[in-house]
Short mmCIF file of N, CA and C in Angstrom, two decimals:
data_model
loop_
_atom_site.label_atom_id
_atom_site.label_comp_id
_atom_site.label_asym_id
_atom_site.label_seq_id
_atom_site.Cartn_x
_atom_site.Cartn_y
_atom_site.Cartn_z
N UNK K 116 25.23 23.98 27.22
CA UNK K 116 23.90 24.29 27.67
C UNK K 116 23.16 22.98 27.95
N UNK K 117 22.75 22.88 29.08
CA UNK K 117 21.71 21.77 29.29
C UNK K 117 20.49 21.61 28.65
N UNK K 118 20.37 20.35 28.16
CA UNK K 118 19.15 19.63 27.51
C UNK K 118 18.06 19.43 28.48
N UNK K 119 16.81 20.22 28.36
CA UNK K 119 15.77 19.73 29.22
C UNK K 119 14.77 18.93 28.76
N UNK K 120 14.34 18.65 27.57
CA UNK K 120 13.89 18.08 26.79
C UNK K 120 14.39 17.65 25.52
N UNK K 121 13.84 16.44 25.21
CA UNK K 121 14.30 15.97 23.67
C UNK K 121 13.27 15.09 22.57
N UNK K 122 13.05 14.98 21.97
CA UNK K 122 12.74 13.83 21.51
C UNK K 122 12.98 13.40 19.75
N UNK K 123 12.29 12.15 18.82
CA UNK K 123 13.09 12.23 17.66
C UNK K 123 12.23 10.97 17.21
N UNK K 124 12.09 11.53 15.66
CA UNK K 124 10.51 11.37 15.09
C UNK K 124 11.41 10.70 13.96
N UNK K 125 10.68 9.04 13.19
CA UNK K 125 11.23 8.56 11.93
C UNK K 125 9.63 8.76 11.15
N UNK K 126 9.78 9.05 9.93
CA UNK K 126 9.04 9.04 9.24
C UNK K 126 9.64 8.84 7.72
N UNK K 127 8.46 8.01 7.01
CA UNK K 127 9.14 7.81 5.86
C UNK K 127 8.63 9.05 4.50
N UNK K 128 9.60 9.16 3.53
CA UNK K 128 9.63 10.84 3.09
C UNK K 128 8.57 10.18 1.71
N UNK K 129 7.02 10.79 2.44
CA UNK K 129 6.07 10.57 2.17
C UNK K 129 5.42 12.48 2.00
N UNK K 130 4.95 12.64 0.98
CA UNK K 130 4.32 14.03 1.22
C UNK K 130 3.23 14.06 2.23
N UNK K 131 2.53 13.15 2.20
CA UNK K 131 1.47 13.52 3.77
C UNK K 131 1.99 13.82 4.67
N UNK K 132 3.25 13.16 5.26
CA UNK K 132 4.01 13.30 6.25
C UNK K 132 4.53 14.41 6.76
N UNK K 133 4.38 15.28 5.71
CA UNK K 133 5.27 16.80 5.92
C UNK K 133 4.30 17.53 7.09
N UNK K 134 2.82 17.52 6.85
CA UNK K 134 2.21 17.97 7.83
C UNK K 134 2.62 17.34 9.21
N UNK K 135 2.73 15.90 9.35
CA UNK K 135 2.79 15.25 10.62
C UNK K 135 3.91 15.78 11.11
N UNK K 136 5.13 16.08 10.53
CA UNK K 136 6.51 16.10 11.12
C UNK K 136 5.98 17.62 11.61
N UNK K 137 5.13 18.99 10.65
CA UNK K 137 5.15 19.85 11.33
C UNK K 137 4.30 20.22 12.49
N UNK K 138 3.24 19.41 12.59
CA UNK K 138 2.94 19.53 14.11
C UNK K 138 2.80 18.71 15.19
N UNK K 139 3.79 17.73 14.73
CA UNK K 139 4.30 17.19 16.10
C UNK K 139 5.16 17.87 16.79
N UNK K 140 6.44 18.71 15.54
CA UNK K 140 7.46 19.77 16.33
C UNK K 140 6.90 21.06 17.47
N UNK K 141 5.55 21.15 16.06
CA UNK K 141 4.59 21.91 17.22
C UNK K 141 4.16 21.50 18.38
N UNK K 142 3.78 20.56 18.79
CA UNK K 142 3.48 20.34 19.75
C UNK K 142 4.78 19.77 20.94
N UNK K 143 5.46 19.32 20.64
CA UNK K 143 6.90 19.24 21.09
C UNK K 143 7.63 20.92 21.66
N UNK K 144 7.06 21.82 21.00
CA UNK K 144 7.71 22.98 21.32
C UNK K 144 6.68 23.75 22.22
N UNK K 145 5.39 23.47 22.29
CA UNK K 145 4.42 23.97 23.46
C UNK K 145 4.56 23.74 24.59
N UNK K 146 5.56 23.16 25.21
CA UNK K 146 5.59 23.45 26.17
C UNK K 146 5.94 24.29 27.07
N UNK K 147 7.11 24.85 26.10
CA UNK K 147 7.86 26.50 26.24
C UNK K 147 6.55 27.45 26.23
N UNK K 148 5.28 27.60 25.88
CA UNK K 148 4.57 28.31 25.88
C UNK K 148 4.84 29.49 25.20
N UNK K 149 5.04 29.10 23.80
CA UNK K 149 5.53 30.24 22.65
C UNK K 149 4.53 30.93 22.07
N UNK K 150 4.38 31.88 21.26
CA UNK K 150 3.40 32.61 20.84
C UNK K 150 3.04 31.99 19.42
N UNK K 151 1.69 32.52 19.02
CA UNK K 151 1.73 31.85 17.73
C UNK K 151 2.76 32.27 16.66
N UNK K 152 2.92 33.17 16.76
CA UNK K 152 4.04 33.26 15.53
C UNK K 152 5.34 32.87 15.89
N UNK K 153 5.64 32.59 17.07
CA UNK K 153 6.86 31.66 17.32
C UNK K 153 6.26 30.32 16.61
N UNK K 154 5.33 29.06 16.98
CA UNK K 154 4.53 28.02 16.65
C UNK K 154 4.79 28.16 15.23
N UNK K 155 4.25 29.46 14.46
CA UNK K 155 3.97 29.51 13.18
C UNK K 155 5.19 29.03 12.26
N UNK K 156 6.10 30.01 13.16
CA UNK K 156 7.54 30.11 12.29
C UNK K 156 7.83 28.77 12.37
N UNK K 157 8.48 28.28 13.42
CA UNK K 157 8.81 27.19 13.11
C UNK K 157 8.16 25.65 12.71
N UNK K 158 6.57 25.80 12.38
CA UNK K 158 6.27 24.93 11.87
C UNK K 158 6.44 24.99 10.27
N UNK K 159 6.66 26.08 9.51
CA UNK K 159 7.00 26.42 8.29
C UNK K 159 8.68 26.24 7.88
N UNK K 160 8.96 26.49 8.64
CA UNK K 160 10.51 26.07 8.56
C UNK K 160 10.58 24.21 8.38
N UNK K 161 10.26 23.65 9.31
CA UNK K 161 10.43 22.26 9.40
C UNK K 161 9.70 21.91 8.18
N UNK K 162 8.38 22.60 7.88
CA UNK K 162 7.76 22.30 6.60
C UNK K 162 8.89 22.36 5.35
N UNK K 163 9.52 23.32 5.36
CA UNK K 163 10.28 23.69 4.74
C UNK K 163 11.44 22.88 4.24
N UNK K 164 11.69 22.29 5.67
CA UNK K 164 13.08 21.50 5.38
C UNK K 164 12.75 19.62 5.11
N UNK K 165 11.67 19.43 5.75
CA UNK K 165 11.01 17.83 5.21
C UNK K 165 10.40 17.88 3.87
N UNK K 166 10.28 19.09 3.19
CA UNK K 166 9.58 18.75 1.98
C UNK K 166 10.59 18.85 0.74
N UNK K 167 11.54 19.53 1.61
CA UNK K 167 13.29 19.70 0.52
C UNK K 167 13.75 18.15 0.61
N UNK K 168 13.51 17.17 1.82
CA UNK K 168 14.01 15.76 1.80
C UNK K 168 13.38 15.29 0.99
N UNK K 169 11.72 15.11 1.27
CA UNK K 169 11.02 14.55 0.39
C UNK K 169 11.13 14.96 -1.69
N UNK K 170 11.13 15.72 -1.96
CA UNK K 170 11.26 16.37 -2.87
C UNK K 170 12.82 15.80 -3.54
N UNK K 171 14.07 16.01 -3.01
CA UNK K 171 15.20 16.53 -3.44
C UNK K 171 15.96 15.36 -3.35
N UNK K 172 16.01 14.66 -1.87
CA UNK K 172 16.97 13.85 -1.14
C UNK K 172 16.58 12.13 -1.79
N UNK K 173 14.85 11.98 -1.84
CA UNK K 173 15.44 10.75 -2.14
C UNK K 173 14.53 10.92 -3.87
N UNK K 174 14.05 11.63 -4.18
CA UNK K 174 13.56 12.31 -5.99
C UNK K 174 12.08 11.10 -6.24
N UNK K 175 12.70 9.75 -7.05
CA UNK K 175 11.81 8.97 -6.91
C UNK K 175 11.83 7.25 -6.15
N UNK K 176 11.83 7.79 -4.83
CA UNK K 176 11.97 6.78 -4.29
C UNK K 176 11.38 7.00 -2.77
N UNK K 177 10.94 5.88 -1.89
CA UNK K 177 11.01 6.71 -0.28
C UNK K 177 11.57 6.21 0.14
N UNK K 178 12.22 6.93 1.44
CA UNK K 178 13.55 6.89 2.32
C UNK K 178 12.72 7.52 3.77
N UNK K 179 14.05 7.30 4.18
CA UNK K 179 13.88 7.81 5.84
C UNK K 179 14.04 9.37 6.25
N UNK K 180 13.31 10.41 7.02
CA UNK K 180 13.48 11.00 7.47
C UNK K 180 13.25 11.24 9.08
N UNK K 181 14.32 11.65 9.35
CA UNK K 181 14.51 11.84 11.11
C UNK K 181 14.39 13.25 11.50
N UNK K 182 13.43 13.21 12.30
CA UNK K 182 13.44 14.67 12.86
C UNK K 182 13.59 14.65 14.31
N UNK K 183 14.52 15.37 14.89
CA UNK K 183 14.80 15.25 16.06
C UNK K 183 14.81 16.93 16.98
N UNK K 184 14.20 16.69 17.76
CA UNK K 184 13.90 17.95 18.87
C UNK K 184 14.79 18.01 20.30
N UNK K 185 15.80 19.68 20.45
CA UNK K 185 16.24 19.76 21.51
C UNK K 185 15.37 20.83 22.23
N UNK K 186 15.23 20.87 23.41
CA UNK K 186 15.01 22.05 24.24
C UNK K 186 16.31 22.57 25.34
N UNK K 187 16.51 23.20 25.34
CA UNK K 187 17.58 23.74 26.33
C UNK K 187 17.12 24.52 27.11
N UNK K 188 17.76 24.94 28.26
CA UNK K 188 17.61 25.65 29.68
C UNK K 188 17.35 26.90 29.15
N UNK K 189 17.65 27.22 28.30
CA UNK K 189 17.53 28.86 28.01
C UNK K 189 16.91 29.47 27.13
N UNK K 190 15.58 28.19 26.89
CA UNK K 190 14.70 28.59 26.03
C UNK K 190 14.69 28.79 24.60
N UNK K 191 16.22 27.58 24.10
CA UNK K 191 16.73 27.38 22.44
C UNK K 191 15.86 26.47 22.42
N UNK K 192 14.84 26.44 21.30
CA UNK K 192 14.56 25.34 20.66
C UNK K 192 15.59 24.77 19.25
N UNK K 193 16.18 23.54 19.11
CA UNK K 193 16.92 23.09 17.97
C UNK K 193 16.17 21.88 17.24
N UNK K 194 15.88 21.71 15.89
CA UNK K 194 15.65 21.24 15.41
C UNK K 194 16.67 20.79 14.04
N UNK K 195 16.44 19.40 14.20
CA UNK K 195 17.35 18.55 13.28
C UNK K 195 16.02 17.86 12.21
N UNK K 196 16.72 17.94 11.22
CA UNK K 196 15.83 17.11 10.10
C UNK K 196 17.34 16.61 8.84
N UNK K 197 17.18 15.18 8.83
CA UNK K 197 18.27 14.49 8.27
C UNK K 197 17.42 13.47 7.63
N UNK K 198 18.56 13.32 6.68
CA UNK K 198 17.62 11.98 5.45
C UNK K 198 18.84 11.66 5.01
N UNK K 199 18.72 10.34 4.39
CA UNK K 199 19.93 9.67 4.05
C UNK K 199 19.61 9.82 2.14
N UNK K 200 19.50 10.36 1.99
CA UNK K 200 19.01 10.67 0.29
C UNK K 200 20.52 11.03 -0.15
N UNK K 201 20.07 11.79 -1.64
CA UNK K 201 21.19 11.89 -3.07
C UNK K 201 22.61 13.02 -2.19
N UNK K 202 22.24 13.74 -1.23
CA UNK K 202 23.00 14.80 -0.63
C UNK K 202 22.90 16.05 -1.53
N UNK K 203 23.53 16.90 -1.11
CA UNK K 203 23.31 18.32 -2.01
C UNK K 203 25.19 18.74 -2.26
N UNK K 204 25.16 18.96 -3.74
CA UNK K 204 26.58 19.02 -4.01
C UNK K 204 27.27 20.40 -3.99
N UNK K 205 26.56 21.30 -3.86
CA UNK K 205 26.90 22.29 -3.37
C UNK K 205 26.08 23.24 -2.44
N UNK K 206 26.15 23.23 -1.17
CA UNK K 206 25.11 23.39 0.06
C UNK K 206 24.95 25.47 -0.24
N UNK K 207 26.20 25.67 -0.31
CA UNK K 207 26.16 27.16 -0.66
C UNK K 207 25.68 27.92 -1.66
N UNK K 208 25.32 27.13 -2.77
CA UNK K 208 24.92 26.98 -4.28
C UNK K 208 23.15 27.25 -3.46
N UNK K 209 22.83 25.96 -3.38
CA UNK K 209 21.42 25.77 -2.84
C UNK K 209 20.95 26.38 -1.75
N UNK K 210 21.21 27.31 -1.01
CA UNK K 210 20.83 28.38 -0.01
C UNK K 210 20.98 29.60 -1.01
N UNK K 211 21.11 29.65 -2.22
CA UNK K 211 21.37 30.99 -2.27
C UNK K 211 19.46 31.02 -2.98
N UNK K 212 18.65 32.36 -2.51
CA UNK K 212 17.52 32.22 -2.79
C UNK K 212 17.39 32.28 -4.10
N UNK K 213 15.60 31.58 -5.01
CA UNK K 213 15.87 31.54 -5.76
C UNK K 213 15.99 29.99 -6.65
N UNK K 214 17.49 29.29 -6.29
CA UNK K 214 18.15 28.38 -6.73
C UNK K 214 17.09 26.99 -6.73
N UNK K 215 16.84 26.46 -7.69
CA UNK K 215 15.90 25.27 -8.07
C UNK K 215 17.10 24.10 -8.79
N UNK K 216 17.01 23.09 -8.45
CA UNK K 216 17.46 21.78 -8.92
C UNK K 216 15.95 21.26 -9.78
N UNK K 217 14.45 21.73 -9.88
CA UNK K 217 13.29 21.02 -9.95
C UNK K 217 12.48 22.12 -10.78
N UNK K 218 13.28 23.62 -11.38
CA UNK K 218 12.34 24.49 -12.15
C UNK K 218 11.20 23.63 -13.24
N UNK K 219 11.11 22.09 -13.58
CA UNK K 219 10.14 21.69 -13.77
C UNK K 219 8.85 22.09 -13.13
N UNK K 220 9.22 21.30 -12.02
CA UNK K 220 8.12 21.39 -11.17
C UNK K 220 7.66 22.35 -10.42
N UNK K 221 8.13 23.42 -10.93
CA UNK K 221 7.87 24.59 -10.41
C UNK K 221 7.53 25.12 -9.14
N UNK K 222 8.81 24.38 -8.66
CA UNK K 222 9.83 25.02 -7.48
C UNK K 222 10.09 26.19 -6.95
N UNK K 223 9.98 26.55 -6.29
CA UNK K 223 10.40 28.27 -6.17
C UNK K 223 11.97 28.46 -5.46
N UNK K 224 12.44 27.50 -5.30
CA UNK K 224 14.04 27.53 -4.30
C UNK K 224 14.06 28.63 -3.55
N UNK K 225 12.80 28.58 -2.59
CA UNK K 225 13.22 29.58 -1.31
C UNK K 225 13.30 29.27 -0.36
N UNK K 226 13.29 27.36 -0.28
CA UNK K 226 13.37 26.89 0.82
C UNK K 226 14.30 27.05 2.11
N UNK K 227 15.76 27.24 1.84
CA UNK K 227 16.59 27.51 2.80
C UNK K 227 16.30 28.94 2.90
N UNK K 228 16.06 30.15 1.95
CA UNK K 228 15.16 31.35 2.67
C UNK K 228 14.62 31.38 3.59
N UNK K 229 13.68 30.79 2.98
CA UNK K 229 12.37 30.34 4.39
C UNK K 229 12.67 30.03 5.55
N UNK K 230 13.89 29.03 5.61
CA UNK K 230 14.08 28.39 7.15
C UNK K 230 14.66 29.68 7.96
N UNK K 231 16.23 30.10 6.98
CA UNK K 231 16.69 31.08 7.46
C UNK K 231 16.10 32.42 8.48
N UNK K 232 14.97 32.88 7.10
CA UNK K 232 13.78 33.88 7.55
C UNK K 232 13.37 33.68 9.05
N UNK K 233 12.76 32.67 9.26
CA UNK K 233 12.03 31.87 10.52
C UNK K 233 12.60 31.68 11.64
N UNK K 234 14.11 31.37 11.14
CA UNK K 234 14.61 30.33 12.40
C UNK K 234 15.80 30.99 13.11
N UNK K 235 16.02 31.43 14.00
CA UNK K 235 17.83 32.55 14.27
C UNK K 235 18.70 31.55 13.73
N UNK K 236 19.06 30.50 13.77
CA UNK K 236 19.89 30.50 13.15
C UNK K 236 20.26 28.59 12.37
N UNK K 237 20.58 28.80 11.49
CA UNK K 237 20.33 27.65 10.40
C UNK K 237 21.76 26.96 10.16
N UNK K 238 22.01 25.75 9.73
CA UNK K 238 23.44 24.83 9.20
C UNK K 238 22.70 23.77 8.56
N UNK K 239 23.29 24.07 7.58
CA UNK K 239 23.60 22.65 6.57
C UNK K 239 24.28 21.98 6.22
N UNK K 240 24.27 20.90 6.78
CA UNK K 240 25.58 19.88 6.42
C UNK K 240 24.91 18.68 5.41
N UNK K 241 25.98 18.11 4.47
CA UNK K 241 25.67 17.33 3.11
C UNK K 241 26.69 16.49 2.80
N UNK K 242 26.34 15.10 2.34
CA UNK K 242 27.39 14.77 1.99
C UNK K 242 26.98 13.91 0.62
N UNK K 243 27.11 14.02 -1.00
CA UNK K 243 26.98 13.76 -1.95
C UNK K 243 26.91 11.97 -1.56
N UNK K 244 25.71 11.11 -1.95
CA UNK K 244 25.14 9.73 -1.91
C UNK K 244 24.91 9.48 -0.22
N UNK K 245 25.04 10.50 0.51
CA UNK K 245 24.87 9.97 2.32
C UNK K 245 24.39 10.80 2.69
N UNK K 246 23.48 12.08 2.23
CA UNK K 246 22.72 12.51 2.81
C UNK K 246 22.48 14.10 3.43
N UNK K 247 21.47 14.41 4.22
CA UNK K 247 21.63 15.53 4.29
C UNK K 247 21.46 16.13 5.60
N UNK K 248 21.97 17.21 6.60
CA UNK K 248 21.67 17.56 7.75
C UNK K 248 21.15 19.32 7.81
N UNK K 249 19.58 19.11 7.84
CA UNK K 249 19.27 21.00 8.35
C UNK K 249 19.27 20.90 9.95
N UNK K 250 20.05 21.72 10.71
CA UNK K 250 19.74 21.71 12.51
C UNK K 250 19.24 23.74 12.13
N UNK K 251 18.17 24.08 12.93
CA UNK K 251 17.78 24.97 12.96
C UNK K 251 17.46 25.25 14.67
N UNK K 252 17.73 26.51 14.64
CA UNK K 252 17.89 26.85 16.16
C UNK K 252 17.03 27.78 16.14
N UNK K 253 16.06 28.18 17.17
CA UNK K 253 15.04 28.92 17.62
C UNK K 253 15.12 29.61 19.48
N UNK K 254 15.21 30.94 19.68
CA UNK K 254 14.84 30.89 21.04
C UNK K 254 13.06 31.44 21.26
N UNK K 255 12.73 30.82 22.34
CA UNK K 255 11.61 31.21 22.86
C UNK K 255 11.55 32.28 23.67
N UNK K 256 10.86 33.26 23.38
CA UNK K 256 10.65 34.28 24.65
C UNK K 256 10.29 33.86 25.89
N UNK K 257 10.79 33.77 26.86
CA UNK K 257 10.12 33.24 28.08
C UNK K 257 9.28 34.25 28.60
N UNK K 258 7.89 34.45 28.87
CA UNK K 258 7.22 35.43 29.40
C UNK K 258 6.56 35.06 30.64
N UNK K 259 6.45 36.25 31.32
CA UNK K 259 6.01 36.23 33.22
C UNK K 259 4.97 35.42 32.90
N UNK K 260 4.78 34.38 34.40
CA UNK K 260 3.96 33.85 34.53
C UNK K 260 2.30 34.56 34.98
N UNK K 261 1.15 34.04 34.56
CA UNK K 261 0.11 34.92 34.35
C UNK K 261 0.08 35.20 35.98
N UNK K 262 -0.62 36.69 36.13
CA UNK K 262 -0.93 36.92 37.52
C UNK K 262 0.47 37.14 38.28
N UNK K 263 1.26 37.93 37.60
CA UNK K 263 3.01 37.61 38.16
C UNK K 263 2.88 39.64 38.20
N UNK K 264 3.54 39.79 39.33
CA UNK K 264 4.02 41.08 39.46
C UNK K 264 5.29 41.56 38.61
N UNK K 265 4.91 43.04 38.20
CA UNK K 265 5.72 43.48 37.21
C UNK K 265 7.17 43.62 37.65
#
């Protein structure tokens, strides 16, 4: 599928930041002219998955997070969010809802829920001391242009 757009955001895994990463994606994805609850969803998702880096990947320390945006011809939005943090040692373990590494802090482990919920379709790739990869895939409804015959 052809790439019609792209672009790819460093930020360091700062909790303020979680807002920035989610509406820059937002605004990165307006151009498709999505509805708000398309907008919505996937700014909660990305929320979702930069605050699992920040939080999880690098614990007490800051590190890098990359968020990177595809658009495709057919109206997929894909979103990548990667951090070079602790990795997750069992990726299947930690999607299952629920599941907290942080019940201190009173965590709710519904984060990969959440993305899941939001996004058609979700992958996690991990690799224990190198890090972590969420790519989340979204399509946009493409709707008639205004003033367009039925």
């Amino acid at each position: 599928m052809k790439v019609l757009n792209y672009m790819e955001l460093k930020i360091p895994s700062k909790s303020q930041n979680e807002a920035f990463a989610r509406v820059a994606v937002a605004a990165f994805v307006a151009q498709l002219d999505p509805t708000l609850d398309e907008v919505t969803e996937i700014k909660t998702a990305v929320s979702e998955a930069v605050t699992n880096s920040i939080i999880h990947a690098y614990e007490d320390k800051i590190g890098e997070i990359i968020i990177k945006g595809k658009i495709y011809e057919n109206y997929v939005v894909e979103i990548e969010v990667i951090d070079f943090g602790k990795g997750i040692e069992d990726v299947e373990l930690a999607r299952q809802p629920l599941f907290t590494t942080k019940p201190d802090q009173e965590r709710s482990g519904m984060g990969f829920t959440v993305m899941e919920t939001f996004m058609d379709k979700l992958e996690v790739t991990s690799e224990v001391g190198r890090g972590t990869c969420v790519r989340m895939f979204k399509a946009i409804k493409k709707r008639k242009s205004e003033g367009a015959e039925n």
